[in-house]
Amino acid sequence: MSNPETINKNETTEIRQIEQTEKYLTFELSKEVYGLEILKVHEIIGLLHVTRVPRMPEYVRGVINLRGKVIPVIDLRLKFGLEAGIDTELTCIIVVQVTGHSQSVTMGIIVDEVSEVLDIDRNQIEDTPNFGANVNTDFILGLGKVEKGVVLLLDVDQVLSDTTMDAVISKVPNNENDIPETIEAEME
Amino acid sequence: MESRVEQTSDSNILLEQKCIKKLSDAFVFAEIDDLPSMMKVHTLFNELSESLSLKTKPNCKRAASAAEELMERIVLEDVDDSIASLQIIERTISTLQGILLENQKESDRHFPMELEKDSAELREGDFVASLLENQNSSSTEIVDTEILAEFLADQTIVQEDLEGWILELEGDNPASSRSELKRIFHNLKGESSFLGLNEVSEACHNVEEILSELSVKDLIDPLLILHDWLGKIYDFHAGKGMHPGKIPSFIKDQSKEILDDKVDISITNTTSLDEERIDLSGCDSELLAEFIPEAIDHIDMANTDLLKLETELDNFEALNGVFRAFHTIKGVAGFLDLSLLLELAHEFENLLDRARKKEIVLSGQAIDLIFDALDMMKHIIQKISSSISNGETSLLVSGVKTLLYSLEQVFEGFTIDSKVQLSPASKGKRLGEILLEQNEIEPDVLKDALIKQGSIENKNSESPQRLGEILVRDTQVPPKSVAQALRRQNNVQRPVVEIRETIRVDADKLGMLIDTIGELVIAESMISQSPVVKSLKSTTLRNQLSRLEKISRELQEIGTSLRMVPIRDTFRKMARLVRDLSKKTGKTVKFLTVGEDTELDKSVVERIGDPLVHLLRNAMDHGIEKSSKDRESNGKFPTANIELRAFHREGSVFIEIEDDGRGLNREAIRAKAIEKGLIREEDIISERELDRLIFLPGFSTSKSVTDISGRGVGMDVVKNNIESLRGHLEVISTPGKGTLFSIKLPLTLAIINGMVICIGQERYIIPTLSVVRFIRPGEKDISTVMKKQEMIFLQGKYIQLIRLGNHFKVSGKIVDEPTRGLIVIVEADGVQIGLLADKLVGQQQVVIKNLGKMFEGIDGIAGGTIMPDGKVGLILDPVGLLKSTRNNTVLHNNKIKEGVKLNVQS
């Protein structure tokens, strides 16, 4: 590679190679390592008080006050159908900027622990294998191979648009079902 | 994937429905003499026709665009019968509603025939021709300096946009910039023609035509020339710079036209050319000698008359006197062959003649000019006189052309003063004081004049002389300066438009600033309240902390005040409206505004306009007696009074509209209410309750529908609008004496007063405005319906009970026994409901924050807020709560209206 002739010859491939390394913020969820494009990440904050918003799906933890702005926070464990974790000192909120259908939204995602920022070569990323209906891999861009093992690369835009849709859907049936239910429960 | 495709077509339908809803709302508020509202309807038709697809709803699309064109013609007054045309529009809207909202088939509904006819005519091109004709024939008439000022202020941004898009034409996407340019010129055309800037509207019209025809290359240069020309025109109207001359014409030879403009400017600009030689050789010197003293006498008399005219605009005798002077001088000058004097006298005679015929009312600017003309004539005559005595046969006079040119300008830009005037709250200074301030007279002179005025002869004479007259007669003061002082005294508006300098800031940036300030305040209070800091005994630290506290509180005040604007502009628009209505109805009205400087949140000011227009319209049409005779027979002054007030009280802003007209006709209201089945004949209700019935939908006691009001959609819309601003509307009426509408508004939409309640570990805020009371019921007061719905018996009524804890699925330990918790009775949509909570925490002012898209439309939550401890609290929306629990049950007879949601701002 240090040979100038080679560079001249393979100029195009060289450039592509530079572009191919991308930075990912990695974090842990239930001992699994996930990666998030660093460009999407605004900041990482410690877990603070989350106000629950009623009538939302369970994985929507609620809202927090981010320097005067109210932003939604979702619990990725619950979102991915993992068992609910216990908040520890390492639990934190990654504030991400995601692009939905039309506009970009700031939201927080709760993860077990933030690990490090990794450079992952494009060559080292594999498409997500199809595991069949049992495992929903819609939110996974691909699998990054690194020294320590595998990093699940997250498509955070997909997570949000899916969440927004869920929220809309969950509201509709709720309206009709839950009132009789709760009242009956009270009466018993 | 399939579901997503469906969603887009759904969203299209949603867009259409939203559009038609907005349109019908806008139409309710649109009034023919309120241009912005008419333009709004026009724009919405445009939006609608663009959102409709030609495939699925071709007829609707066509109808919408035809209606758009018709609206444009109504605005430009190019229809024979605007009322009939508006009715066509109304029918079109209702047909569109039928199709778009009630899913009727297009083929089942028919659009008004006239609409199609109209648009057919339109295609033949008659309309365009007639439009051009119209614009050329009507004289330039600046409508209202205030509205003009606003327009001009906006234009700086429009100009920037314009330039940007013109340059963008060379870019990658010329088609989009072309359509953007079309939109800009189209809007500009409408606005400028309303403001009487006919040259601008004509230019825009021309451009609109050539925009789609010419190639990009041919387009850019002419457009840039036009852009610069527009800039100069705006500057000219803003009182800066000269008139740039004629419209640059693109279709003809461009370069020639530009050259013409330059010549035009040089003539008007160079005063050195403005010199005229008067040849006296042909004059009979004897006759001339006789003419001179006579003319001077006439001029002096005219000066006195003109002064009278200044304060009493309708003093016909004085006007005649001035006219006579010019007429006589013109006659003699013609006889003596003094052509310059003849021309000058003739032109001004024309002006005065028009005033005599009541075609125009002489305003301050015109009167100034007449004074100038009188001075000029005097100057010429004196010069002639000295020339004669020196034995010269010719002389040079300068400045006449300039004067005549300014006269032309006055003719063009004539402002017609009307009977209705904005009376300033206090008139204040006296004439003498003003003259002194202007250094026009010495104190001694003033003293003498005052003594003369106060002398017994003057007081006893039949027509006591006024101070101004005495001053002028004794030639101590030039009449013009007295006139100017008089005008200042009367606070007549200056003719030159003043543009206030402002900076437009992105609303998001402003929001961020305010958010950050809020955070700062929280952080500050956290530090100063923290036990660690409190335990410190340092006086310096304490002083520094209190300084910090003071600064952050000041910052917070400034932050909130950033969004506050005075209500002045809105009030001015109302003055205009009253004036127009007064002309239309023939009722003479004195309109008084008080408290124009009262500041309100910008969003409130923007949205209070429509309700005010409605209320004023009502006051003018129904409130005030039909004729001044009716008033006199009731022992009132023939001129009616309407007062518009704004003031702060009890932490709210009040806006009141009071007229001294007939008051509400309670018998008619009662009869109407019985007819509509709202009350029974034998019901006894208080006058207050009776008066409030006018706020019900479709309630109009007016027998005839006029074009001003009486359609019966007014008051309930007004009430809803005000309630959507979290305000309150009240009416107080005394039969025969007048009516008072009082609007109570919060200072800002972003801050509300709330009751903080607690359910388990969670806190919620209920807007204080909707809280009726708190109760703790006894066991016997609670009953259930079919084991599904609980009710509370309160004051003879059953009220639905909602257990907030269950409804919101609050986890943990909550109070589940109504008798042990706290029940908040709130009013939502005119219905009372009870909300079960654990306990009341306190009352608090909170800043409403938008929760964002993800939480949009959660029934029962109106928004969030940052609590003093820095955590987020949720604000309840009683209307939404009611809606989410109601299902299909009809709880009351009235048709349930769209819930008035709290307006959440980010």
CSV table of C-alpha atoms in Angstrom, one decimal, chain B residues 274 344 348 369 372-374 376 399-408:
chain,number,residue,atom,x,y,z
B,274,ASP,CA,-37.1,74.5,-12.9
B,344,LEU,CA,-50.3,77.5,-11.2
B,348,PHE,CA,-54.8,74.4,-7.8
B,369,LEU,CA,-49.3,72.3,-0.9
B,372,ASP,CA,-47.0,76.6,-0.8
B,373,ALA,CA,-49.0,77.6,-3.8
B,374,LEU,CA,-50.3,80.7,-2.1
B,376,MET,CA,-45.5,81.0,-4.5
B,399,GLY,CA,-39.7,76.3,-8.1
B,400,VAL,CA,-43.1,76.4,-9.9
B,401,LYS,CA,-42.5,73.1,-11.8
B,402,THR,CA,-41.5,71.3,-8.6
B,403,LEU,CA,-44.7,72.6,-6.9
B,404,LEU,CA,-46.8,71.4,-9.8
B,405,TYR,CA,-45.1,68.1,-9.8
B,406,SER,CA,-45.8,67.6,-6.1
B,407,LEU,CA,-49.4,68.5,-6.8
B,408,GLU,CA,-49.5,65.7,-9.3
